[in-house]
Tab-separated table of C-alpha atoms and ligand atoms in Angstrom:
chain	number	residue	atom	x	y	z
A	1	MET	CA	0.000	0.000	0.000
A	2	PRO	CA	1.443	3.440	-0.838
A	3	GLU	CA	2.501	5.575	2.090
A	4	ARG	CA	0.188	8.516	2.521
A	5	THR	CA	1.715	11.474	4.351
A	6	PRO	CA	-0.366	12.182	7.482
A	7	TYR	CA	-2.354	15.421	7.274
A	8	ILE	CA	-3.321	17.297	10.440
A	9	ALA	CA	-5.414	20.439	10.079
A	10	ALA	CA	-6.392	23.038	12.683
A	11	ASN	CA	-9.832	24.477	11.936
A	12	TRP	CA	-9.991	27.591	14.087
A	13	LYS	CA	-13.502	28.525	12.913
A	14	MET	CA	-14.339	32.089	14.087
A	15	HIS	CA	-11.603	32.215	16.719
A	16	LYS	CA	-8.362	34.162	17.166
A	17	SER	CA	-7.414	37.738	16.448
A	18	VAL	CA	-4.316	38.592	14.395
A	19	ALA	CA	-2.302	38.912	17.608
A	20	GLU	CA	-3.557	35.596	18.983
A	21	ALA	CA	-2.864	33.841	15.680
A	22	GLY	CA	0.727	35.075	15.735
A	23	GLN	CA	1.232	33.919	19.326
A	24	PHE	CA	-0.170	30.491	18.468
A	25	VAL	CA	2.192	29.965	15.513
A	26	ASP	CA	5.211	31.143	17.515
A	27	ALA	CA	4.314	28.661	20.261
A	28	LEU	CA	3.507	25.801	17.871
A	29	LEU	CA	6.487	25.811	15.501
A	30	PRO	CA	9.221	24.734	17.958
A	31	GLN	CA	6.984	21.907	19.214
A	32	ILE	CA	6.442	20.375	15.781
A	33	ALA	CA	9.838	21.032	14.193
A	34	ALA	CA	10.511	17.303	13.761
A	35	THR	CA	7.194	16.323	12.191
A	36	GLN	CA	7.088	14.587	8.824
A	37	SER	CA	3.342	15.205	8.518
A	38	ASP	CA	1.523	17.905	6.603
A	39	VAL	CA	0.404	20.435	9.207
A	40	VAL	CA	-2.262	22.872	8.058
A	41	ILE	CA	-3.675	25.871	9.903
A	42	CYS	CA	-7.078	27.238	8.867
A	43	PRO	CA	-7.464	30.708	10.435
A	44	PRO	CA	-10.260	33.198	9.813
A	45	PHE	CA	-9.652	35.354	6.711
A	46	THR	CA	-8.400	38.257	8.823
A	47	ALA	CA	-5.563	36.195	10.337
A	48	LEU	CA	-4.417	34.402	7.153
A	49	THR	CA	-1.520	36.751	6.476
A	50	ALA	CA	-0.281	36.672	10.082
A	51	VAL	CA	0.002	32.876	9.862
A	52	VAL	CA	1.409	32.850	6.304
A	53	GLU	CA	4.215	35.251	7.239
A	54	ARG	CA	5.297	33.249	10.271
A	55	ARG	CA	5.303	29.847	8.616
A	56	TYR	CA	7.617	30.675	5.668
A	57	GLY	CA	10.489	28.189	5.768
A	58	THR	CA	8.512	25.641	7.804
A	59	ALA	CA	6.376	22.651	6.820
A	60	VAL	CA	3.170	24.390	7.908
A	61	LYS	CA	0.580	25.121	5.223
A	62	VAL	CA	-2.232	27.640	5.476
A	63	ALA	CA	-5.854	27.070	4.451
A	64	ALA	CA	-8.878	29.354	4.279
A	65	GLN	CA	-12.181	28.103	5.696
A	66	ASN	CA	-14.313	28.927	2.644
A	67	MET	CA	-14.187	30.600	-0.774
A	68	HIS	CA	-16.524	31.618	-3.590
A	69	GLU	CA	-16.512	29.631	-6.814
A	70	GLU	CA	-16.155	32.641	-9.129
A	71	ASP	CA	-12.834	34.479	-9.513
A	72	SER	CA	-14.454	37.911	-9.074
A	73	GLY	CA	-17.835	39.590	-9.378
A	74	ALA	CA	-20.723	41.211	-7.537
A	75	PHE	CA	-20.742	38.837	-4.539
A	76	THR	CA	-20.652	41.079	-1.488
A	77	GLY	CA	-18.842	39.547	1.448
A	78	GLU	CA	-17.172	36.771	-0.530
A	79	VAL	CA	-13.509	35.911	-1.226
A	80	SER	CA	-12.222	34.057	-4.320
A	81	ALA	CA	-9.555	31.423	-4.910
A	82	PRO	CA	-7.152	33.791	-6.759
A	83	MET	CA	-7.425	36.246	-3.845
A	84	LEU	CA	-6.322	33.495	-1.455
A	85	VAL	CA	-3.501	32.382	-3.746
A	86	GLU	CA	-2.244	35.973	-3.843
A	87	LEU	CA	-1.801	35.750	-0.037
A	88	ASP	CA	0.242	32.505	-0.429
A	89	VAL	CA	-2.595	30.454	1.023
A	90	GLU	CA	-2.268	26.841	-0.211
A	91	ALA	CA	-5.523	25.103	0.691
A	92	VAL	CA	-9.188	25.726	1.447
A	93	VAL	CA	-11.796	23.956	3.593
A	94	LEU	CA	-14.969	23.408	1.564
A	95	GLY	CA	-18.378	22.137	2.622
A	96	HIS	CA	-17.841	22.173	6.389
A	97	SER	CA	-21.089	21.110	8.045
A	98	GLU	CA	-21.377	24.495	9.786
A	99	ARG	CA	-21.363	26.188	6.375
A	100	ARG	CA	-23.905	23.694	5.044
A	101	GLN	CA	-26.118	24.090	8.135
A	102	PHE	CA	-25.895	27.817	8.970
A	103	PHE	CA	-24.947	29.450	5.656
A	104	GLY	CA	-26.866	27.433	3.073
A	105	GLU	CA	-23.799	25.878	1.442
A	106	THR	CA	-25.205	23.522	-1.203
A	107	ASP	CA	-23.786	20.537	-3.057
A	108	GLU	CA	-24.390	22.508	-6.282
A	109	ALA	CA	-22.091	25.296	-5.080
A	110	LEU	CA	-19.519	22.770	-3.885
A	111	ALA	CA	-19.572	21.086	-7.293
A	112	ARG	CA	-18.241	24.398	-8.625
A	113	LYS	CA	-15.994	25.304	-5.688
A	114	VAL	CA	-13.890	22.126	-5.730
A	115	PRO	CA	-12.816	22.488	-9.406
A	116	ALA	CA	-12.357	26.257	-8.938
A	117	ALA	CA	-9.976	25.625	-6.043
A	118	LEU	CA	-8.005	23.050	-8.059
A	119	ALA	CA	-7.854	25.352	-11.079
A	120	ALA	CA	-6.385	28.118	-8.917
A	121	GLY	CA	-3.817	25.780	-7.354
A	122	LEU	CA	-5.487	25.492	-3.950
A	123	GLU	CA	-5.782	22.103	-2.269
A	124	PRO	CA	-9.460	21.508	-1.427
A	125	ILE	CA	-10.256	19.913	1.946
A	126	LEU	CA	-13.780	18.685	1.235
A	127	CYS	CA	-15.876	17.914	4.321
A	128	ILE	CA	-18.653	15.356	4.254
A	129	GLY	CA	-20.621	13.771	7.081
A	130	GLU	CA	-23.963	12.490	8.266
A	131	SER	CA	-26.338	13.735	10.968
A	132	GLU	CA	-27.157	11.754	14.089
A	133	GLU	CA	-30.619	10.902	12.713
A	134	ALA	CA	-29.067	9.597	9.508
A	135	ARG	CA	-26.614	7.401	11.446
A	136	ASP	CA	-29.372	6.077	13.696
A	137	ALA	CA	-31.496	5.297	10.630
A	138	GLU	CA	-28.510	3.505	9.027
A	139	GLN	CA	-28.427	5.985	6.151
A	140	THR	CA	-24.796	7.012	6.604
A	141	GLU	CA	-23.464	5.360	3.471
A	142	GLY	CA	-26.230	6.727	1.246
A	143	ILE	CA	-25.710	10.272	2.539
A	144	LEU	CA	-21.932	10.157	2.082
A	145	GLU	CA	-22.277	8.647	-1.366
A	146	ARG	CA	-24.674	11.419	-2.428
A	147	GLN	CA	-22.412	14.159	-1.040
A	148	LEU	CA	-19.286	12.766	-2.685
A	149	GLN	CA	-20.973	12.208	-6.050
A	150	ALA	CA	-22.514	15.665	-6.066
A	151	ASP	CA	-19.535	17.646	-4.777
A	152	LEU	CA	-16.947	15.930	-7.017
A	153	VAL	CA	-19.067	15.608	-10.148
A	154	ASP	CA	-16.835	17.920	-12.182
A	155	VAL	CA	-13.458	16.676	-10.932
A	156	ASP	CA	-11.587	14.213	-13.206
A	157	GLY	CA	-10.845	10.875	-11.566
A	158	ALA	CA	-7.101	11.452	-12.024
A	159	ARG	CA	-7.215	14.764	-10.124
A	160	LEU	CA	-9.055	13.309	-7.157
A	161	SER	CA	-5.756	12.499	-5.439
A	162	GLU	CA	-5.260	16.285	-5.084
A	163	VAL	CA	-8.429	16.558	-3.017
A	164	VAL	CA	-8.265	15.901	0.731
A	165	ILE	CA	-11.492	14.459	2.129
A	166	ALA	CA	-12.521	15.096	5.735
A	167	TYR	CA	-15.109	12.717	7.134
A	168	GLU	CA	-16.830	14.639	9.912
A	169	PRO	CA	-19.933	13.032	11.434
A	170	ILE	CA	-22.068	16.022	12.464
A	171	TRP	CA	-22.981	14.363	15.770
A	172	ALA	CA	-19.295	14.330	16.750
A	173	ILE	CA	-18.459	17.978	15.991
A	174	GLY	CA	-17.991	20.075	19.104
A	175	THR	CA	-19.991	17.592	21.147
A	176	GLY	CA	-17.170	15.738	22.882
A	177	ARG	CA	-18.680	12.577	21.383
A	178	THR	CA	-16.021	11.091	19.082
A	179	ALA	CA	-16.732	8.331	16.602
A	180	THR	CA	-15.045	5.173	17.829
A	181	PRO	CA	-11.873	4.295	15.907
A	182	GLU	CA	-13.749	1.313	14.462
A	183	GLN	CA	-16.706	3.470	13.313
A	184	ALA	CA	-14.394	6.039	11.762
A	185	GLN	CA	-12.229	3.371	10.090
A	186	GLU	CA	-15.223	1.533	8.664
A	187	THR	CA	-16.764	4.720	7.263
A	188	ILE	CA	-13.505	6.055	5.848
A	189	ALA	CA	-12.758	2.688	4.196
A	190	PHE	CA	-16.218	2.955	2.616
A	191	ILE	CA	-15.370	6.468	1.347
A	192	ARG	CA	-12.125	5.120	-0.154
A	193	ASP	CA	-14.063	2.344	-1.903
A	194	MET	CA	-16.435	4.935	-3.366
A	195	LEU	CA	-13.532	7.025	-4.641
A	196	ARG	CA	-12.062	3.905	-6.263
A	197	GLU	CA	-15.366	3.224	-8.017
A	198	ARG	CA	-15.371	6.830	-9.172
A	199	GLY	CA	-12.023	6.222	-10.963
A	200	ALA	CA	-9.774	7.891	-8.388
A	201	PRO	CA	-6.308	6.648	-7.445
A	202	ALA	CA	-7.987	5.969	-4.106
A	203	GLU	CA	-4.875	4.646	-2.356
A	204	ASP	CA	-3.289	8.088	-2.784
A	205	VAL	CA	-6.199	10.170	-1.439
A	206	ARG	CA	-5.786	11.504	2.088
A	207	ILE	CA	-8.984	10.970	4.084
A	208	LEU	CA	-9.163	12.616	7.500
A	209	TYR	CA	-11.428	12.102	10.477
A	210	GLY	CA	-12.904	15.136	12.240
A	211	GLY	CA	-15.167	15.474	15.270
A	212	SER	CA	-13.952	15.934	18.866
A	213	VAL	CA	-10.367	14.879	18.106
A	214	LYS	CA	-8.210	15.517	21.195
A	215	PRO	CA	-4.705	14.622	22.361
A	216	ALA	CA	-6.220	11.675	24.281
A	217	ASN	CA	-7.909	10.002	21.291
A	218	ALA	CA	-5.833	11.157	18.292
A	219	ALA	CA	-3.255	8.344	18.230
A	220	GLU	CA	-5.852	5.574	18.340
A	221	LEU	CA	-7.911	7.171	15.559
A	222	MET	CA	-4.926	7.819	13.314
A	223	ALA	CA	-3.542	4.304	13.858
A	224	GLN	CA	-6.442	2.966	11.796
A	225	PRO	CA	-5.266	1.892	8.338
A	226	ASP	CA	-7.540	4.203	6.332
A	227	ILE	CA	-7.473	7.278	8.610
A	228	ASP	CA	-4.767	9.563	7.251
A	229	GLY	CA	-5.070	12.442	9.672
A	230	ALA	CA	-7.452	14.754	11.482
A	231	LEU	CA	-9.410	17.960	11.058
A	232	VAL	CA	-9.355	19.401	14.555
A	233	GLY	CA	-11.675	22.137	15.833
A	234	GLY	CA	-11.782	22.911	19.570
A	235	ALA	CA	-8.495	21.203	20.471
A	236	SER	CA	-6.661	23.113	17.727
A	237	LEU	CA	-7.054	26.433	19.555
A	238	ASP	CA	-4.373	25.530	22.084
A	239	ALA	CA	-0.841	25.194	20.662
A	240	ALA	CA	0.220	22.470	23.123
A	241	ASP	CA	-2.899	20.375	22.464
A	242	PHE	CA	-2.578	20.763	18.718
A	243	ALA	CA	1.141	19.905	18.857
A	244	ALA	CA	0.288	16.739	20.821
A	245	ILE	CA	-2.182	15.737	18.079
A	246	VAL	CA	0.437	16.396	15.374
A	247	LYS	CA	2.899	14.203	17.272
A	248	ALA	CA	0.260	11.469	17.621
A	249	ALA	CA	0.247	11.158	13.831
A	250	GLY	CA	3.811	9.791	14.073
B	301	LIG	P1	-14.298	19.757	16.895
B	301	LIG	O1	-14.561	20.368	15.415
B	301	LIG	O2	-12.906	19.151	16.866
B	301	LIG	O3	-14.400	20.933	17.818
B	301	LIG	O4	-15.335	18.719	17.124
B	301	LIG	C1	-14.135	19.682	14.261
B	301	LIG	C2	-14.541	20.466	13.042
B	301	LIG	O5	-15.634	21.064	13.040
B	301	LIG	O6	-13.794	20.523	12.043
C-alpha cells in the first residue's frame, strides 16, 4: 500500500485575532519542528496573512475556511480562490457542516468550488458527514455517497488524489462525542471504496477524520489503516494540544 503522508489540520472557525494567531504559531512551531506530517492551519480570513508570514520556511501550510466559486464579481462579502492564492494560502476547507447548516452551502455550489480551487492551485479539503438521525437510521453510506458524487461531479478521476477528504460526522463535531476508531475506520474505508469506483487513485487520497479529536484520542484514531489524519476544531485552539495531536500522527 502506498505511504500517505499524514495530514493534520487546525480548523480555528471564528476564533483568534491577528495577535492571537501570531502567538499560536510562535508557540507551535518549535513543538512540531521534527514532524514529517503535513500540518495545516485554517485561520479566519483576517488572520491568514499573520500565519502565512510566520510559517515561511517551515512545513506548515495555510488554508482558508471557505471561498466563492467565481474568480471575481458582484458577490458582497465573498472571497475568491485567486485572492487566497495571492496571499500565499495553499488550501481551502470546503463544505464544512457548519457552512452547510448555517450558511446554506449547497452541493451545487460545492460542485463548482472544488474544481475552482483546483484550477487556482489550492488544495481543497472537502468535508462530508452524516447527521445523528441519519446514522441512527442507518443511512450514513447513502448520505456520504450522495455528497461525494454531487460535490466531485466535475473533478476528473485522475485529479481526485489532489483533493483531501474530511469525514466529519455532524454528531461528533464540538460535542465531545467522538466516533469510535472502528466506526471512523469503517466509514472512511467505505469512502475510499467509493472514490475507487469513481475512478480515483484511491490509495493516494488523504482521508481525515474530524469530530472531537483531542490529544487523548488522536493516536488511536490515526492508527487505523484508512485514517490519514485529522481535522481538529476545539483542540486546535491551544498550541500544546494541537502539537500533541500532530505528534500522535507519528
Ligand atoms: P471539533 O470540530 O474538533 O471541535 O469537534 C471539528 C470540526 O468542526 O472541524
